[in-house]
Coordinates of C-alpha atoms in Angstrom, one line a residue:
M10 CA -14.2 11.1 -1.2
T11 CA -16.9 11.9 1.1
S12 CA -16.9 15.1 2.9
R13 CA -17.8 13.5 6.4
Q14 CA -16.0 10.4 7.8
R15 CA -17.0 9.1 11.3
T16 CA -14.8 6.5 13.4
A17 CA -16.5 3.4 14.2
E18 CA -17.6 3.1 18.1
S19 CA -15.9 0.4 19.6
N20 CA -17.2 -1.9 22.5
S21 CA -15.3 -0.9 25.6
L22 CA -14.4 -3.3 28.1
S23 CA -15.4 -3.3 31.9
P24 CA -12.7 -2.8 34.1
R25 CA -12.5 -4.5 37.3
R26 CA -13.3 -2.6 40.4
R27 CA -9.8 -2.7 42.0
T28 CA -8.5 -1.4 38.4
V29 CA -11.0 1.4 38.4
V30 CA -9.6 2.9 41.5
K31 CA -6.1 2.6 40.1
A32 CA -7.2 4.3 36.8
A33 CA -8.7 7.0 38.8
A34 CA -5.4 7.6 40.4
A35 CA -3.6 7.6 37.1
T36 CA -6.2 10.2 35.7
A37 CA -5.2 12.6 38.4
V38 CA -1.5 12.0 37.4
L39 CA -2.5 13.1 33.6
A40 CA -4.2 16.1 35.0
A41 CA -1.3 18.3 35.1
P42 CA -1.0 19.4 31.5
L43 CA -4.6 20.0 31.6
A44 CA -4.2 22.6 34.1
A45 CA -2.6 25.0 31.6
A46 CA -5.0 24.2 29.0
F47 CA -8.1 24.9 31.1
P48 CA -6.9 27.4 33.7
A49 CA -9.3 27.9 36.5
G50 CA -12.2 30.3 35.7
A51 CA -11.7 30.0 32.1
V52 CA -14.5 28.7 29.5
E53 CA -13.8 25.2 28.9
A54 CA -12.7 24.4 25.2
P55 CA -11.3 21.5 23.3
A56 CA -7.5 20.9 23.2
F57 CA -5.1 18.9 21.3
L58 CA -2.8 17.8 23.8
H59 CA -1.4 14.5 22.4
G60 CA -0.1 15.7 19.0
V61 CA -1.4 14.8 15.6
A62 CA 0.0 11.9 13.4
S63 CA -0.3 10.4 9.9
G64 CA 0.6 6.9 8.6
D65 CA 0.0 4.1 6.1
P66 CA 0.9 6.1 3.1
L67 CA -1.0 5.4 0.0
P68 CA -0.2 6.6 -3.4
D69 CA -3.7 8.4 -3.4
G70 CA -3.9 8.5 0.4
I71 CA -3.0 8.9 4.0
L72 CA -4.3 8.0 7.4
L73 CA -4.7 11.1 9.9
W74 CA -5.1 10.9 13.4
T75 CA -5.5 12.9 16.6
R76 CA -7.0 12.9 19.8
V77 CA -9.2 15.9 21.2
T78 CA -9.5 16.8 24.9
P79 CA -13.2 18.1 24.8
T80 CA -13.3 19.0 28.6
A81 CA -10.8 19.1 31.5
E82 CA -12.2 15.6 33.1
A83 CA -11.9 13.7 29.4
V84 CA -8.6 12.6 29.9
P85 CA -7.4 9.3 28.5
G86 CA -8.9 6.3 29.9
S87 CA -11.7 8.1 31.6
G88 CA -14.5 7.2 29.6
V89 CA -16.4 10.6 30.1
G90 CA -16.6 13.5 28.0
P91 CA -19.0 14.9 25.1
D92 CA -19.2 13.8 21.5
T93 CA -17.3 16.5 19.6
E94 CA -17.2 17.2 16.1
V95 CA -13.5 17.4 14.8
G96 CA -12.8 18.9 11.3
W97 CA -9.8 17.8 9.3
V98 CA -8.2 19.7 6.3
V99 CA -5.3 19.0 4.1
A100 CA -3.2 21.4 2.1
A101 CA -0.5 21.5 -0.5
D102 CA 1.4 24.4 1.4
R103 CA 2.1 25.1 4.9
A104 CA 0.1 28.4 4.9
F105 CA -3.1 26.2 4.2
T106 CA -3.9 28.4 1.4
N107 CA -4.3 25.7 -1.1
I108 CA -6.9 23.2 0.5
V109 CA -7.1 19.7 -1.2
A110 CA -9.2 17.8 1.0
K111 CA -11.4 18.2 3.9
G112 CA -14.1 16.6 6.2
S113 CA -15.0 15.9 9.8
V114 CA -15.1 12.9 12.4
T115 CA -16.8 12.7 15.6
A116 CA -14.8 12.1 18.7
T117 CA -16.8 10.0 21.1
A118 CA -15.9 8.7 24.8
A119 CA -16.4 5.1 23.0
S120 CA -13.0 5.6 21.2
D121 CA -11.4 7.4 23.9
H122 CA -11.9 10.7 22.0
T123 CA -9.2 9.6 19.4
V124 CA -10.1 10.1 15.6
K125 CA -9.1 8.9 12.2
A126 CA -9.5 10.2 8.7
D127 CA -8.6 8.2 5.8
V128 CA -8.2 10.6 3.2
R129 CA -8.3 9.5 -0.6
G130 CA -8.0 11.3 -3.7
L131 CA -4.2 12.8 -2.9
T132 CA -1.4 12.9 -5.6
P133 CA 1.4 10.4 -5.3
A134 CA 4.8 11.1 -4.0
T135 CA 3.6 14.3 -2.7
D136 CA 4.2 16.3 0.7
Y137 CA 1.0 17.6 2.3
W138 CA 0.0 19.5 5.5
F139 CA -2.7 18.9 7.6
R140 CA -4.2 19.9 10.9
F141 CA -7.6 19.5 12.9
S142 CA -10.0 21.6 14.6
A143 CA -12.7 21.6 17.3
G144 CA -14.9 24.4 18.9
G145 CA -12.7 27.1 17.3
T146 CA -9.2 25.4 18.4
D147 CA -6.8 24.2 15.9
S148 CA -4.6 21.5 16.4
P149 CA -0.7 21.8 15.6
A150 CA 0.1 21.7 11.9
A151 CA 1.9 18.6 10.6
R152 CA 3.4 17.2 7.4
T153 CA 2.7 14.2 5.7
R154 CA 3.7 12.4 2.6
T155 CA 2.1 10.2 -0.1
A156 CA 3.7 6.9 -1.4
P157 CA 4.8 6.9 -5.1
A158 CA 2.5 5.3 -7.7
A159 CA 2.7 1.9 -8.1
D160 CA 4.2 1.8 -11.6
A161 CA 6.4 4.9 -10.9
A162 CA 10.3 4.6 -11.2
V163 CA 11.5 5.8 -8.1
A164 CA 15.3 6.6 -7.8
N165 CA 15.6 6.7 -4.0
L166 CA 13.4 5.9 -0.7
R167 CA 14.3 6.8 2.7
F168 CA 12.8 5.2 6.1
G169 CA 13.7 6.0 9.7
V170 CA 13.8 2.7 11.6
V171 CA 13.0 2.3 15.4
S172 CA 11.9 -0.2 18.2
C173 CA 11.5 -0.4 21.8
A174 CA 11.0 2.7 23.5
N175 CA 10.4 2.3 27.4
W176 CA 9.4 5.5 28.8
E177 CA 10.9 4.9 32.2
A178 CA 14.2 4.1 30.8
G179 CA 14.8 7.6 29.1
Y180 CA 14.0 10.1 26.8
F181 CA 12.9 9.5 23.2
S182 CA 15.9 11.5 21.7
S183 CA 16.0 9.1 18.8
Y184 CA 12.7 10.6 17.7
R185 CA 13.8 14.2 17.9
H186 CA 16.7 13.3 15.6
L187 CA 15.0 11.6 12.9
A188 CA 12.4 14.3 12.9
A189 CA 15.1 17.1 12.6
R190 CA 16.3 15.3 9.4
G191 CA 13.5 16.4 7.1
D192 CA 14.2 13.7 4.5
L193 CA 12.1 10.8 5.4
D194 CA 9.5 9.2 3.2
A195 CA 8.0 7.2 6.3
W196 CA 9.3 5.9 9.6
L197 CA 9.0 2.4 10.5
H198 CA 8.1 1.5 14.3
L199 CA 8.8 -2.3 14.6
G200 CA 7.0 -2.8 17.9
D201 CA 7.3 -2.0 21.6
Y202 CA 5.8 1.5 21.0
V203 CA 4.7 1.2 24.6
Y204 CA 5.6 -1.0 27.6
E205 CA 3.0 -2.4 29.7
Y206 CA 5.1 -3.0 33.0
G207 CA 4.5 -1.0 36.2
T208 CA 7.1 1.5 37.5
G209 CA 10.5 0.1 38.2
E210 CA 9.4 -3.2 37.2
Y211 CA 11.4 -3.4 33.5
G212 CA 15.1 -2.8 33.7
T213 CA 16.0 1.0 34.0
R214 CA 19.3 0.3 35.9
D215 CA 17.3 0.7 39.0
T216 CA 16.6 4.3 38.1
V217 CA 13.4 5.5 36.8
V218 CA 14.3 8.4 34.7
R219 CA 10.4 9.4 34.3
Q220 CA 7.5 7.4 35.7
H221 CA 4.8 5.7 33.7
A222 CA 1.1 6.6 33.9
P223 CA -0.6 4.8 35.3
A224 CA 2.1 3.5 37.9
H225 CA 0.7 0.1 38.1
E226 CA 1.1 -2.5 35.1
I227 CA -1.6 -2.0 32.7
L228 CA -4.3 -4.9 32.4
T229 CA -7.6 -3.0 31.5
L230 CA -8.8 -0.9 28.3
A231 CA -8.8 2.2 30.6
D232 CA -5.1 1.3 31.5
Y233 CA -3.8 0.7 28.2
R234 CA -5.5 4.0 27.0
I235 CA -3.8 6.0 29.8
R236 CA -0.5 4.3 29.1
H237 CA -0.8 5.5 25.2
G238 CA -1.9 8.7 26.3
R239 CA 1.0 9.4 28.4
Y240 CA 3.6 8.4 25.3
K241 CA 1.6 10.8 23.0
T242 CA 2.7 13.6 25.4
D243 CA 6.1 13.2 24.7
P244 CA 7.6 16.1 22.6
D245 CA 9.9 14.2 20.7
L246 CA 7.4 11.6 19.8
Q247 CA 5.2 14.4 18.8
A248 CA 7.8 16.0 16.6
L249 CA 8.4 13.0 14.6
H250 CA 4.7 12.2 14.1
A251 CA 4.3 15.6 12.8
V252 CA 6.9 15.5 10.0
A253 CA 6.3 12.2 8.3
P254 CA 4.0 9.4 8.4
V255 CA 4.6 6.1 10.5
V256 CA 4.4 2.5 9.4
A257 CA 4.0 0.7 12.6
I258 CA 3.4 -2.9 13.7
W259 CA 3.2 -4.3 17.5
D260 CA 5.4 -6.6 19.2
D261 CA 4.8 -8.1 22.7
H262 CA 4.9 -5.3 25.0
E263 CA 2.0 -3.5 23.4
F264 CA 0.4 -6.5 25.1
A265 CA 2.5 -8.1 27.7
N266 CA 6.1 -9.5 27.7
D267 CA 6.6 -12.6 25.5
A268 CA 2.7 -12.5 24.3
W269 CA 1.7 -15.3 22.3
S270 CA -2.1 -16.3 21.0
G271 CA -3.1 -17.8 24.3
G272 CA -1.2 -16.1 26.9
A273 CA 2.2 -14.1 27.9
E274 CA 5.0 -14.8 30.2
N275 CA 4.0 -11.6 32.1
H276 CA 0.2 -12.3 32.5
T277 CA -1.2 -14.5 35.3
E278 CA -4.7 -16.1 34.4
G279 CA -6.8 -15.6 37.1
A280 CA -5.0 -12.8 39.3
E281 CA -4.8 -10.7 36.2
G282 CA -8.0 -11.9 34.6
A283 CA -8.5 -13.6 30.9
W284 CA -5.7 -13.2 28.5
S285 CA -8.6 -12.8 25.8
A286 CA -9.9 -9.8 27.5
R287 CA -6.6 -8.2 28.1
Q288 CA -5.5 -8.9 24.5
A289 CA -8.6 -7.3 23.4
A290 CA -8.3 -4.5 25.5
A291 CA -4.5 -3.7 24.2
K292 CA -5.6 -4.2 20.6
Q293 CA -8.5 -1.8 20.9
A294 CA -6.4 1.0 22.4
Y295 CA -3.7 0.5 20.0
F296 CA -5.9 0.8 17.1
E297 CA -7.4 3.8 18.7
W298 CA -4.3 5.7 19.5
M299 CA -2.2 4.6 16.6
P300 CA -2.6 5.7 12.9
V301 CA -2.8 2.2 11.7
R302 CA -5.6 1.0 9.3
T303 CA -7.8 -2.0 10.5
A304 CA -8.9 -3.1 7.3
T305 CA -7.7 -6.6 8.7
A306 CA -9.7 -7.0 11.7
G307 CA -7.4 -7.3 15.0
T308 CA -4.2 -7.6 13.3
T309 CA -1.5 -5.5 11.9
Y310 CA -0.3 -7.5 8.9
R311 CA -0.5 -5.7 5.7
R312 CA 1.4 -4.6 2.7
L313 CA 2.4 -1.3 1.2
R314 CA 3.9 -0.4 -2.0
F315 CA 6.5 2.3 -2.9
G316 CA 6.5 2.4 -6.7
K317 CA 8.7 0.0 -8.6
L318 CA 11.5 0.3 -5.9
A319 CA 10.3 -1.5 -3.0
D320 CA 7.2 -3.2 -1.2
L321 CA 6.9 -3.6 2.4
S322 CA 5.1 -6.7 4.1
L323 CA 4.4 -5.9 7.7
L324 CA 4.0 -8.9 10.1
D325 CA 1.9 -9.7 13.2
L326 CA 4.0 -12.2 15.1
R327 CA 1.8 -12.2 18.4
S328 CA -1.5 -12.8 17.6
Y329 CA -1.2 -16.2 15.8
R330 CA 1.9 -17.8 17.4
S331 CA 1.9 -20.9 19.5
Q332 CA 3.5 -20.6 22.9
Q333 CA 7.1 -20.4 23.1
V334 CA 9.0 -23.6 24.1
G335 CA 9.9 -24.0 27.6
V336 CA 10.2 -27.0 30.2
G337 CA 8.1 -29.8 29.0
N338 CA 6.8 -27.7 26.2
G339 CA 7.5 -29.4 23.1
S340 CA 10.5 -28.7 20.5
V341 CA 11.4 -25.8 18.4
D342 CA 11.3 -28.0 15.3
D343 CA 7.6 -29.2 16.0
P344 CA 6.1 -28.5 12.6
E345 CA 2.5 -27.9 14.5
R346 CA 4.2 -25.0 16.2
T347 CA 3.7 -21.6 14.4
I348 CA 5.1 -17.9 14.9
T349 CA 3.1 -16.6 12.0
G350 CA -0.2 -18.7 11.7
R351 CA -0.9 -20.6 8.5
A352 CA -3.0 -17.9 6.8
Q353 CA -0.3 -15.1 7.5
L354 CA 2.5 -17.3 6.3
D355 CA 0.8 -18.2 3.0
W356 CA 0.0 -14.6 2.5
L357 CA 3.5 -13.7 3.0
K358 CA 4.7 -16.1 0.5
A359 CA 2.3 -15.3 -2.0
G360 CA 3.2 -11.6 -1.6
L361 CA 7.1 -12.3 -2.0
K362 CA 6.5 -14.5 -4.8
S363 CA 4.1 -12.2 -6.9
S364 CA 6.2 -8.9 -6.0
E365 CA 7.1 -6.7 -9.0
T366 CA 9.5 -4.3 -7.1
T367 CA 13.4 -4.4 -6.9
W368 CA 13.0 -4.7 -3.1
R369 CA 10.9 -6.8 -1.0
L370 CA 11.0 -5.2 2.6
V371 CA 9.6 -7.5 5.6
G372 CA 8.7 -5.5 8.6
N373 CA 9.5 -8.2 11.2
S374 CA 9.2 -7.6 14.9
V375 CA 11.7 -10.6 16.3
M376 CA 15.1 -11.7 14.7
I377 CA 14.7 -14.3 11.9
S378 CA 18.5 -14.8 11.7
P379 CA 19.6 -17.8 13.7
F380 CA 21.4 -17.2 16.9
A381 CA 23.8 -19.4 18.9
V382 CA 25.4 -18.4 22.0
G383 CA 28.6 -20.3 21.2
S384 CA 31.7 -19.6 23.5
L385 CA 29.9 -16.9 25.6
S386 CA 31.4 -16.8 29.2
A387 CA 29.0 -17.5 32.1
D388 CA 29.3 -13.7 33.3
L389 CA 28.0 -12.6 29.8
L390 CA 25.6 -15.6 29.3
K391 CA 23.5 -14.7 32.5
P392 CA 22.8 -11.1 31.5
L393 CA 22.1 -11.9 27.8
A394 CA 19.6 -14.6 29.4
E395 CA 18.1 -12.0 31.4
L396 CA 17.6 -9.8 28.4
L397 CA 15.9 -12.3 26.5
G398 CA 14.0 -13.7 29.3
L399 CA 15.5 -17.2 29.2
P400 CA 17.0 -19.7 31.6
K401 CA 20.4 -18.6 32.6
E402 CA 21.9 -22.1 32.0
G403 CA 21.8 -24.1 28.7
L404 CA 20.7 -21.3 26.5
A405 CA 21.2 -22.3 23.2
L406 CA 18.7 -19.8 21.3
N407 CA 16.1 -17.4 22.0
T408 CA 12.9 -19.2 21.6
D409 CA 10.8 -16.0 21.5
Q410 CA 12.3 -15.3 18.1
W411 CA 11.9 -17.3 14.9
D412 CA 14.6 -19.7 16.6
G413 CA 11.9 -21.0 18.5
Y414 CA 9.7 -21.6 15.3
T415 CA 12.2 -23.3 13.0
D416 CA 9.6 -25.1 10.8
D417 CA 8.1 -21.7 9.7
R418 CA 11.4 -20.4 9.0
R419 CA 12.6 -23.2 7.0
E420 CA 9.3 -22.9 5.0
L421 CA 9.9 -19.3 4.4
L422 CA 13.5 -19.5 3.5
A423 CA 13.0 -22.6 1.3
H424 CA 10.3 -20.6 -0.6
L425 CA 12.6 -17.8 -1.3
R426 CA 15.2 -20.2 -2.7
S427 CA 13.1 -22.5 -4.7
N428 CA 11.2 -19.4 -6.3
A429 CA 14.7 -17.4 -7.0
I430 CA 13.1 -14.5 -4.8
R431 CA 15.8 -12.1 -4.7
N432 CA 16.5 -8.8 -2.6
T433 CA 14.5 -9.6 0.6
V434 CA 15.2 -7.6 3.2
F435 CA 14.2 -8.2 7.0
L436 CA 13.8 -5.0 9.1
T437 CA 13.7 -6.0 12.7
G438 CA 13.5 -4.6 16.4
D439 CA 12.9 -6.3 19.7
I440 CA 16.4 -7.5 20.9
H441 CA 17.7 -3.9 22.1
M442 CA 20.8 -4.6 20.2
A443 CA 21.9 -3.6 16.5
W444 CA 22.8 -6.2 14.0
A445 CA 23.6 -6.7 10.4
N446 CA 23.3 -10.3 9.1
D447 CA 22.7 -12.5 6.3
V448 CA 20.1 -15.0 6.6
P449 CA 21.3 -18.6 5.9
V450 CA 19.2 -21.5 4.6
D451 CA 21.7 -23.7 6.8
A452 CA 23.4 -21.8 9.4
G453 CA 25.5 -24.9 10.2
T454 CA 27.4 -25.1 6.7
Y455 CA 27.4 -21.3 6.2
P456 CA 29.2 -19.5 4.3
L457 CA 29.5 -22.5 2.2
S458 CA 25.6 -22.8 1.8
A459 CA 23.4 -20.1 0.5
S460 CA 21.8 -16.9 1.9
A461 CA 18.2 -16.4 1.3
A462 CA 17.8 -13.0 2.3
T463 CA 19.5 -10.2 4.5
E464 CA 18.5 -8.5 7.9
F465 CA 18.9 -5.2 9.5
V466 CA 18.1 -5.4 13.3
V467 CA 17.9 -1.9 15.0
T468 CA 18.7 -1.4 18.6
S469 CA 16.3 0.1 21.3
V470 CA 15.3 3.6 21.7
T471 CA 15.7 3.4 25.3
S472 CA 15.0 -0.2 26.6
D473 CA 17.8 -1.5 28.4
N474 CA 20.5 -3.7 26.9
L475 CA 23.5 -5.5 28.1
D476 CA 25.7 -2.7 29.3
D477 CA 22.4 -1.2 31.3
I478 CA 22.1 -4.8 32.8
L479 CA 25.6 -5.1 33.9
K480 CA 25.9 -1.7 34.8
V481 CA 29.2 -1.2 32.9
P482 CA 30.4 1.7 30.8
E483 CA 28.8 1.5 27.4
G484 CA 30.9 -0.5 24.7
T485 CA 32.5 -2.6 27.6
V486 CA 30.1 -5.9 26.8
T487 CA 30.3 -5.4 22.9
A488 CA 34.1 -5.5 23.0
L489 CA 33.7 -8.7 25.0
A490 CA 30.7 -10.4 23.5
A491 CA 30.6 -9.4 19.9
P492 CA 33.7 -11.5 18.7
A493 CA 32.2 -14.7 20.6
I494 CA 28.7 -14.1 18.9
R495 CA 30.4 -13.7 15.5
L496 CA 32.5 -17.0 15.8
A497 CA 29.3 -19.0 16.8
N498 CA 27.2 -17.2 14.0
R499 CA 29.2 -16.9 10.7
H500 CA 26.3 -15.2 8.9
V501 CA 26.4 -12.4 11.4
H502 CA 28.6 -9.4 10.2
W503 CA 28.1 -7.0 12.9
V504 CA 26.4 -6.8 16.4
D505 CA 26.3 -4.0 19.2
T506 CA 24.9 -5.2 22.2
D507 CA 25.4 -1.8 24.3
R508 CA 24.1 1.2 22.6
H509 CA 20.6 3.0 22.1
G510 CA 19.5 4.8 18.9
Y511 CA 17.8 4.3 15.6
G512 CA 18.4 3.3 12.1
V513 CA 18.3 5.2 8.5
L514 CA 17.1 2.7 5.5
D515 CA 18.0 4.3 2.2
I516 CA 17.2 2.4 -0.8
T517 CA 18.1 2.8 -4.7
A518 CA 17.8 0.1 -7.3
D519 CA 21.4 -0.8 -6.7
R520 CA 21.4 -1.3 -2.9
A521 CA 19.6 -1.0 0.4
Q522 CA 21.8 0.5 3.1
M523 CA 21.2 0.8 6.8
D524 CA 23.1 3.6 8.5
Y525 CA 23.1 2.9 12.4
Y526 CA 23.0 6.1 14.8
V527 CA 23.7 6.0 18.6
L528 CA 22.8 8.2 21.3
S529 CA 25.1 10.0 23.7
D530 CA 23.0 9.5 26.8
K531 CA 19.4 8.0 26.9
T532 CA 18.7 9.5 30.2
K533 CA 19.5 13.2 29.1
K534 CA 16.8 15.3 27.3
D535 CA 19.3 16.8 25.1
A536 CA 21.4 13.7 23.9
T537 CA 23.4 14.1 20.9
A538 CA 23.2 11.3 18.0
T539 CA 26.2 10.0 16.2
W540 CA 26.7 7.8 13.1
A541 CA 27.9 4.5 14.4
R542 CA 28.2 2.2 11.4
S543 CA 26.6 1.4 7.9
Y544 CA 26.0 -1.9 6.3
R545 CA 24.4 -2.5 2.6
T546 CA 23.2 -5.5 0.6
R547 CA 23.8 -5.0 -3.0
T548 CA 20.9 -6.1 -5.5
G549 CA 21.0 -9.9 -6.3
T550 CA 23.8 -10.8 -3.7
Q551 CA 21.5 -11.7 -0.5
K552 CA 24.3 -10.6 1.6
V553 CA 25.5 -7.8 3.8
E554 CA 28.5 -5.8 3.4
R555 CA 30.1 -3.2 5.3
T556 CA 30.1 0.5 4.0
Y557 CA 32.1 3.3 5.2
T558 CA 29.9 6.6 5.0
P559 CA 26.3 7.2 5.8
V560 CA 24.2 8.3 3.0

């Protein structure tokens, strides 16, 4: 391993003049924490205001991340500040007496003063401690963990699972409770790590719990950097990043609502500039601010392996997809339409077929299980359509999910069946509800026909779900809607339309189990977490069943 690794400098995008003014205002909003870091009259020194993080664990390596603030004016998105040498060190112990690797990277304005170190030469399945330093200042220390060796017989794996964290809708207590466990090999973020909307423009029961920065909808590279920077100041998010590596994929809100390869529902070409420029800005900021490897340029699809027990295929379901079906816009069954793109679907199929692990996990940002509305009443149908961004009459499916791209789904599930590929588990976010599903080859004849896989969907960390939209007590909608949803979808074992929280996925050779946890109140900083339900799939069954105790 080389002793010095430098981050590549990315080309920055030129913001439009009107957005420069907005970015300047947002920079002022972000200046508050800097007042404490750089008190009046003090000598300016680098500060680590956005925490530290690690991600994408390998058997011999881990990706380390931080952002340094070299001077008071060098806030996220500012585009100013000097080049700053940032050292990093990895130790086998919390006291940093046994140093196993060290090096340095250069933080520059071109990368928004974010840095990454892709450390190799480490021991598999081992806890490590790391920290950064610059100008005599040390970052907080953090713990990480490498993956097991590819040929290791692994008895157990445990992952936190989260998605959909709207800053304005509440506090990130789910992250705090996951961090407090101390038993995670890693945690999976299945998309919508940040949201693009302006203040008060996305749900939140008409009440903004805490305001975005910048306050306007984010469009430019500076905007996306500022928004990521605001998120990384959250203490609960920092705490989770400091105890275990993250494995992250993006969904639509890292770009704009219902994004596809050529645009988004929440993007107006012309008034908001070219989609290609906005998409490029969002991707650049994401890769700057997230501990995600960029070996595959411009995408987050990749595969990690955890010994002989499991591999994890991570999908990018936004960069290559066709536009969602709408009025006069084709059919969901059109074979020319795709959610994955040809190359990614072939990659996924080949990886599932060649996998030698007991379990094949798929990090999947939108639900793959079919979803029909059935006998939902009009008063429930309208808010459900609002949540899914669909017309409020004639709703039959969510065309932003795999339901809108049935040819890709049919091909993938047929591949699983024809090659007798067992133990495929889709791990999904996006829909702000919790689900436990079989994934049927033919939903219309299920359960008389086969299930090809299983799916665990986690609810949102904070983003509004049905009880929030209807402004009714938590649990009210689930009591009414869940029976109707299950009646129309016989592969659905459980759905909770109302609560917020997270999942804990525990895997052994015999079963993969998802424990669902819910928060007492997302609008309270001190929200408690309670176990709600558990479902598992036993090896070889391709079906979900309820179990009555968490792991």
